[in-house]
Coordinates of C-alpha atoms and ligand atoms in Angstrom, one line a residue:
M1297 CA 23.3 -136.6 -21.9
K1298 CA 22.4 -135.7 -25.6
P1299 CA 24.5 -132.8 -26.8
T1300 CA 22.6 -129.6 -28.2
V1301 CA 22.5 -128.6 -31.7
Y1302 CA 20.6 -125.5 -33.2
I1303 CA 19.3 -125.5 -36.7
T1304 CA 19.1 -122.2 -38.1
R1305 CA 16.2 -122.9 -40.3
K1306 CA 13.3 -125.2 -40.4
L1307 CA 14.6 -128.6 -42.5
P1308 CA 12.7 -131.3 -44.1
D1309 CA 11.1 -133.6 -41.1
E1310 CA 13.0 -136.9 -41.9
I1311 CA 16.4 -134.8 -41.6
I1312 CA 15.1 -133.1 -38.0
A1313 CA 14.2 -136.4 -37.0
K1314 CA 17.5 -137.9 -37.6
V1315 CA 19.4 -135.1 -35.4
E1316 CA 16.8 -135.4 -32.8
K1317 CA 17.5 -139.3 -32.5
H1318 CA 21.1 -137.8 -31.1
C1319 CA 20.9 -134.5 -29.9
D1320 CA 18.3 -132.2 -27.9
V1321 CA 17.5 -129.8 -31.0
R1322 CA 16.2 -126.3 -30.9
M1323 CA 15.5 -124.7 -34.5
W1324 CA 14.4 -121.6 -36.1
E1325 CA 11.0 -122.4 -37.3
E1326 CA 10.8 -120.0 -40.2
M1327 CA 11.4 -121.5 -43.9
D1328 CA 12.0 -118.4 -45.6
K1329 CA 13.4 -116.2 -42.8
P1330 CA 16.8 -116.1 -41.5
V1331 CA 17.2 -116.5 -37.6
P1332 CA 17.8 -112.9 -36.7
Y1333 CA 21.7 -112.3 -35.3
E1334 CA 20.4 -111.5 -31.9
V1335 CA 18.2 -114.9 -31.4
L1336 CA 21.6 -116.6 -32.9
E1337 CA 23.8 -114.5 -30.0
K1338 CA 21.7 -116.3 -27.5
E1339 CA 21.5 -119.5 -28.4
I1340 CA 25.2 -120.0 -29.5
E1341 CA 26.1 -119.6 -25.3
Y1342 CA 25.0 -123.1 -25.0
I1343 CA 25.3 -125.5 -27.5
D1344 CA 27.3 -127.9 -28.6
G1345 CA 26.3 -127.7 -32.4
L1346 CA 25.4 -125.4 -34.9
F1347 CA 23.6 -126.0 -38.0
C1348 CA 23.5 -123.3 -40.3
L1349 CA 22.9 -122.0 -43.9
L1350 CA 24.8 -119.5 -46.0
T1351 CA 22.4 -116.8 -45.4
E1352 CA 24.1 -116.7 -41.2
S1353 CA 26.6 -114.8 -40.7
V1354 CA 29.2 -116.8 -38.1
D1355 CA 31.8 -113.9 -36.9
K1356 CA 33.8 -114.0 -34.4
A1357 CA 32.1 -111.7 -32.2
L1358 CA 29.5 -114.4 -32.4
L1359 CA 32.1 -117.5 -31.9
D1360 CA 33.3 -115.5 -28.7
K1361 CA 29.6 -115.7 -27.2
A1362 CA 29.8 -119.6 -27.4
K1363 CA 31.0 -121.2 -24.5
Q1364 CA 30.7 -125.1 -25.5
L1365 CA 30.6 -125.1 -29.3
K1366 CA 32.3 -128.4 -31.1
V1367 CA 31.2 -128.0 -34.7
I1368 CA 29.6 -125.5 -37.3
S1369 CA 28.1 -127.7 -40.2
N1370 CA 27.5 -125.6 -43.3
M1371 CA 24.6 -126.4 -45.5
A1372 CA 26.7 -125.2 -48.4
V1373 CA 29.6 -125.9 -50.1
G1374 CA 31.0 -122.4 -50.1
Y1375 CA 31.7 -121.0 -46.4
N1376 CA 32.5 -117.4 -46.9
N1377 CA 29.7 -116.6 -44.3
I1378 CA 31.9 -118.2 -41.5
D1379 CA 35.2 -116.9 -39.8
I1380 CA 37.2 -119.5 -41.1
D1381 CA 40.0 -118.6 -38.6
A1382 CA 38.2 -117.4 -35.8
A1383 CA 36.8 -121.0 -35.4
K1384 CA 40.0 -122.5 -36.1
E1385 CA 41.7 -120.8 -33.3
K1386 CA 38.9 -121.9 -31.2
G1387 CA 39.2 -125.4 -31.8
I1388 CA 35.4 -125.3 -33.4
T1389 CA 35.2 -128.0 -36.4
V1390 CA 33.7 -126.5 -39.6
T1391 CA 32.1 -128.6 -42.4
N1392 CA 30.3 -128.1 -45.3
T1393 CA 28.9 -130.4 -48.3
P1394 CA 30.8 -130.5 -51.6
G1395 CA 30.3 -133.1 -53.9
V1396 CA 26.4 -133.9 -53.8
L1397 CA 25.6 -130.3 -55.7
T1398 CA 28.4 -130.4 -58.2
E1399 CA 26.0 -131.8 -61.2
T1400 CA 22.8 -129.5 -60.1
T1401 CA 25.2 -126.5 -60.1
A1402 CA 26.7 -127.2 -63.2
D1403 CA 22.9 -127.7 -64.9
L1404 CA 21.8 -124.4 -63.5
T1405 CA 24.8 -122.4 -64.7
F1406 CA 24.7 -123.7 -68.5
A1407 CA 20.9 -122.9 -68.1
L1408 CA 21.6 -119.7 -66.9
L1409 CA 24.6 -119.4 -69.8
M1410 CA 21.6 -120.7 -72.2
T1411 CA 19.0 -118.3 -71.0
T1412 CA 21.1 -115.5 -71.0
A1413 CA 22.7 -116.2 -74.2
R1414 CA 19.3 -116.8 -76.4
R1415 CA 17.1 -114.2 -74.2
L1416 CA 14.9 -116.5 -73.2
V1417 CA 13.1 -114.5 -69.9
E1418 CA 12.6 -111.6 -72.3
A1419 CA 11.3 -113.4 -74.7
S1420 CA 8.5 -115.5 -72.8
D1421 CA 7.7 -111.7 -71.5
F1422 CA 7.5 -110.2 -74.9
L1423 CA 4.8 -113.2 -75.9
K1424 CA 2.9 -112.8 -72.7
N1425 CA 2.8 -109.5 -72.5
G1426 CA 1.2 -109.5 -75.8
K1427 CA 4.0 -107.9 -77.8
W1428 CA 4.1 -110.6 -80.5
Q1429 CA 2.6 -109.4 -83.6
S1430 CA 4.7 -111.0 -86.0
W1431 CA 7.5 -113.5 -86.7
S1432 CA 10.5 -111.2 -87.9
P1433 CA 14.3 -111.5 -89.1
M1434 CA 15.9 -110.2 -86.3
Q1435 CA 13.2 -110.1 -82.9
L1436 CA 14.8 -111.2 -80.1
T1437 CA 18.0 -112.3 -81.6
G1438 CA 20.6 -113.8 -79.2
Q1439 CA 24.2 -115.0 -79.5
D1440 CA 25.4 -118.8 -80.5
I1441 CA 26.2 -121.3 -77.9
Y1442 CA 27.6 -124.2 -80.3
G1443 CA 30.8 -123.8 -80.9
A1444 CA 31.6 -120.8 -79.3
T1445 CA 34.4 -120.0 -76.5
I1446 CA 33.9 -120.4 -72.9
G1447 CA 36.0 -119.2 -70.4
I1448 CA 36.0 -120.6 -66.9
I1449 CA 37.4 -119.0 -63.8
G1450 CA 38.2 -121.0 -61.7
M1451 CA 38.5 -124.8 -62.3
G1452 CA 37.4 -127.5 -59.2
R1453 CA 34.5 -129.7 -59.2
I1454 CA 31.4 -127.5 -59.9
A1455 CA 33.9 -125.8 -63.0
A1456 CA 34.9 -129.2 -64.3
S1457 CA 31.6 -130.1 -64.5
L1458 CA 30.2 -127.1 -66.6
A1459 CA 33.5 -127.6 -69.0
K1460 CA 32.0 -131.2 -69.4
R1461 CA 28.4 -129.3 -70.4
A1462 CA 30.5 -126.8 -72.4
K1463 CA 32.5 -130.0 -74.6
G1464 CA 28.9 -131.5 -75.2
F1465 CA 28.3 -128.1 -77.0
D1466 CA 31.8 -128.0 -79.0
M1467 CA 33.0 -125.3 -77.3
N1468 CA 36.6 -123.8 -77.0
I1469 CA 37.3 -124.0 -73.6
L1470 CA 39.9 -121.8 -71.8
Y1471 CA 40.1 -121.7 -68.2
Y1472 CA 42.0 -119.6 -65.2
N1473 CA 42.9 -121.4 -62.2
R1474 CA 45.5 -121.2 -59.4
S1475 CA 46.6 -124.2 -60.6
R1476 CA 46.9 -126.4 -63.6
K1477 CA 44.8 -129.3 -64.5
F1478 CA 46.7 -131.0 -66.8
S1479 CA 44.2 -134.6 -67.0
L1480 CA 41.4 -132.5 -67.3
E1481 CA 43.2 -130.2 -70.2
K1482 CA 43.6 -133.4 -72.0
E1483 CA 40.5 -134.9 -71.2
L1484 CA 38.6 -131.9 -72.0
S1485 CA 40.6 -130.1 -75.0
M1486 CA 40.6 -127.4 -73.1
Q1487 CA 43.1 -124.5 -72.7
Y1488 CA 45.0 -122.7 -69.7
T1489 CA 45.0 -118.8 -70.0
E1490 CA 46.2 -116.0 -68.2
L1491 CA 42.8 -114.2 -66.6
E1492 CA 43.5 -111.2 -68.9
D1493 CA 43.8 -113.6 -72.0
L1494 CA 40.5 -115.6 -71.0
L1495 CA 39.0 -112.1 -70.7
K1496 CA 39.3 -111.2 -74.1
R1497 CA 39.1 -114.3 -76.1
S1498 CA 35.6 -115.7 -74.3
D1499 CA 32.3 -115.2 -75.6
F1500 CA 31.5 -116.4 -72.4
V1501 CA 32.9 -115.6 -69.1
C1502 CA 31.7 -117.9 -66.2
I1503 CA 33.1 -117.2 -62.6
M1504 CA 33.0 -120.6 -60.7
T1505 CA 36.2 -119.5 -57.8
P1506 CA 35.5 -119.5 -54.0
Y1507 CA 34.8 -115.9 -52.8
T1508 CA 37.8 -115.0 -50.7
P1509 CA 39.8 -111.7 -49.9
D1510 CA 42.1 -112.5 -53.2
T1511 CA 38.6 -113.3 -55.3
K1512 CA 36.3 -110.4 -53.8
N1513 CA 36.4 -107.8 -56.9
M1514 CA 37.8 -109.9 -59.0
I1515 CA 36.1 -109.3 -62.0
A1516 CA 35.5 -105.0 -61.6
A1517 CA 36.1 -102.1 -64.3
K1518 CA 39.3 -103.0 -65.8
E1519 CA 38.7 -106.7 -66.1
L1520 CA 35.0 -105.9 -67.7
A1521 CA 36.7 -103.6 -70.5
F1522 CA 38.6 -106.7 -71.2
M1523 CA 35.5 -108.5 -72.1
K1524 CA 34.3 -108.9 -76.0
K1525 CA 30.9 -106.5 -77.0
T1526 CA 29.1 -109.6 -77.6
A1527 CA 30.7 -111.3 -74.8
I1528 CA 28.4 -112.5 -71.8
L1529 CA 29.6 -112.7 -68.4
I1530 CA 27.8 -115.5 -66.0
N1531 CA 28.3 -115.8 -62.1
T1532 CA 27.0 -118.6 -60.1
A1533 CA 29.6 -118.6 -57.3
R1534 CA 29.3 -115.5 -55.3
G1535 CA 28.3 -111.9 -55.7
G1536 CA 31.3 -110.2 -54.0
I1537 CA 33.8 -111.8 -57.1
V1538 CA 32.3 -108.8 -59.4
N1539 CA 31.9 -105.2 -58.6
E1540 CA 28.2 -104.7 -59.3
E1541 CA 28.6 -101.1 -60.1
D1542 CA 31.3 -101.3 -62.3
L1543 CA 29.1 -104.3 -64.0
Y1544 CA 26.0 -102.0 -64.5
K1545 CA 28.2 -99.7 -66.1
A1546 CA 29.3 -102.1 -69.0
L1547 CA 26.3 -103.4 -69.7
T1548 CA 24.6 -99.8 -69.6
A1549 CA 27.7 -98.9 -71.8
K1550 CA 27.2 -101.6 -74.0
S1551 CA 30.9 -102.6 -73.3
I1552 CA 29.9 -106.4 -73.1
W1553 CA 26.3 -107.9 -74.2
A1554 CA 24.4 -109.3 -70.7
A1555 CA 24.9 -111.0 -67.5
G1556 CA 23.5 -114.1 -66.2
L1557 CA 23.4 -113.9 -62.2
D1558 CA 22.4 -116.6 -59.7
V1559 CA 24.6 -114.5 -57.0
F1560 CA 24.7 -111.1 -55.6
E1561 CA 26.9 -108.8 -53.6
E1562 CA 23.8 -108.4 -50.7
E1563 CA 21.4 -111.5 -50.9
P1564 CA 18.3 -111.2 -50.9
I1565 CA 19.3 -108.2 -53.4
S1566 CA 16.9 -105.3 -53.3
I1567 CA 14.2 -105.2 -56.2
Y1568 CA 15.4 -101.6 -56.5
H1569 CA 18.5 -102.3 -57.7
R1570 CA 19.8 -100.8 -60.6
L1571 CA 20.8 -104.0 -62.1
L1572 CA 17.4 -105.5 -62.0
T1573 CA 16.1 -102.5 -64.2
L1574 CA 18.1 -103.8 -67.2
D1575 CA 16.8 -106.3 -69.9
N1576 CA 20.2 -107.9 -70.5
V1577 CA 20.3 -109.0 -67.1
V1578 CA 19.0 -112.3 -66.3
A1579 CA 18.9 -112.5 -62.7
V1580 CA 17.8 -115.8 -60.4
P1581 CA 17.8 -115.9 -56.5
H1582 CA 20.8 -118.2 -55.9
I1583 CA 19.2 -121.6 -57.1
G1584 CA 22.4 -123.2 -58.5
S1585 CA 21.9 -126.4 -56.1
A1586 CA 18.2 -125.9 -55.9
S1587 CA 16.8 -129.2 -57.0
I1588 CA 14.8 -131.5 -55.0
K1589 CA 17.0 -134.1 -54.7
T1590 CA 20.2 -132.3 -54.3
R1591 CA 18.4 -130.0 -51.2
L1592 CA 17.7 -133.2 -49.6
K1593 CA 21.4 -134.7 -50.0
M1594 CA 23.0 -131.7 -49.1
A1595 CA 20.5 -131.4 -45.9
E1596 CA 21.6 -134.9 -45.4
L1597 CA 25.1 -134.7 -45.4
A1598 CA 25.4 -131.3 -43.0
A1599 CA 23.1 -133.6 -40.8
D1600 CA 25.7 -136.3 -41.2
N1601 CA 28.5 -133.6 -40.9
L1602 CA 27.6 -132.5 -37.6
L1603 CA 26.5 -135.8 -35.9
L1604 CA 30.3 -137.4 -36.7
A1605 CA 31.9 -134.6 -34.9
L1606 CA 29.7 -134.0 -32.2
H1607 CA 30.3 -138.0 -31.4
N1608 CA 34.1 -137.5 -31.6
Q1609 CA 34.3 -139.0 -35.2
T1610 CA 35.7 -137.5 -38.2
P1611 CA 33.1 -135.2 -40.3
K1612 CA 32.8 -136.4 -44.0
H1613 CA 33.8 -132.9 -45.6
V1614 CA 36.1 -130.8 -42.9
V1615 CA 36.6 -127.5 -43.4
V1616 CA 39.1 -126.7 -40.7
Ligands
GLV3078 C1 25.5 -122.4 -52.9 O1 26.2 -121.4 -53.2 C2 26.7 -123.3 -51.7 O2 27.9 -122.7 -51.6 O3 26.7 -124.4 -51.6

């Protein structure tokens, strides 16, 4: 008998076909709407495999309902949406999709840094809204990127790729991480610093660390107060790492210069959220890995992980 699988979002046809070849598949057919928790609660009871996205909260209560679940394949590198301890306790394999999205996410991070520093969104709106009357000396002036100091919090794969882009712009690169990365330090002339030192010295502070109980609210009022008045905060990791209320206060008090955000404490962020009212915030809807090629690779890898686990083989990327 084929294993049964639930897929929590409409995927590209070729990926569905690949899974259907080996499994009985049920799927949430919507493209842009997540599956309601109550639906997932029913579906999870009798499935062997779950293919899910970071929009699904796979918590202990949900896992308690699963009678025969063997594998949860998350189509993301981050897995903070899944209760890993509960899965481990129940002997359920959890897989993720690192590697394939590294360069794409580093591209977006650097793009967001440049967009925020040079006020591209504001400038484009200014022109399109008919406000451009004349070239003028200090109009829409931003911050320099070339030769500036970038401070990277976390030094995993994506952070290292971001550092390579920074090196191309002759930036002075600082990083803070749980462990030292000596060969990268050498390769990229990068300097390890404590967090406080990094915050004080950087023109750009980029958050690239996983979201865990330890990193929740890692950047709050005290940390923001260390940053330069001209500094820019970039977050393409997870929203909960930054305290949004404190960030709003720092931005309105002009104690930091701007923020570029791809991720939010709650997603989707409400369009009425105060952060979105600020000109010095560039906000995009969690698109770090969103290139066509990369999203297809992520879906493919998540499907491979799922099928390998269901066939009692070791998936390519196992979390637990
Ligand atoms: C995206 O945020 C991911 O974790 O893949």
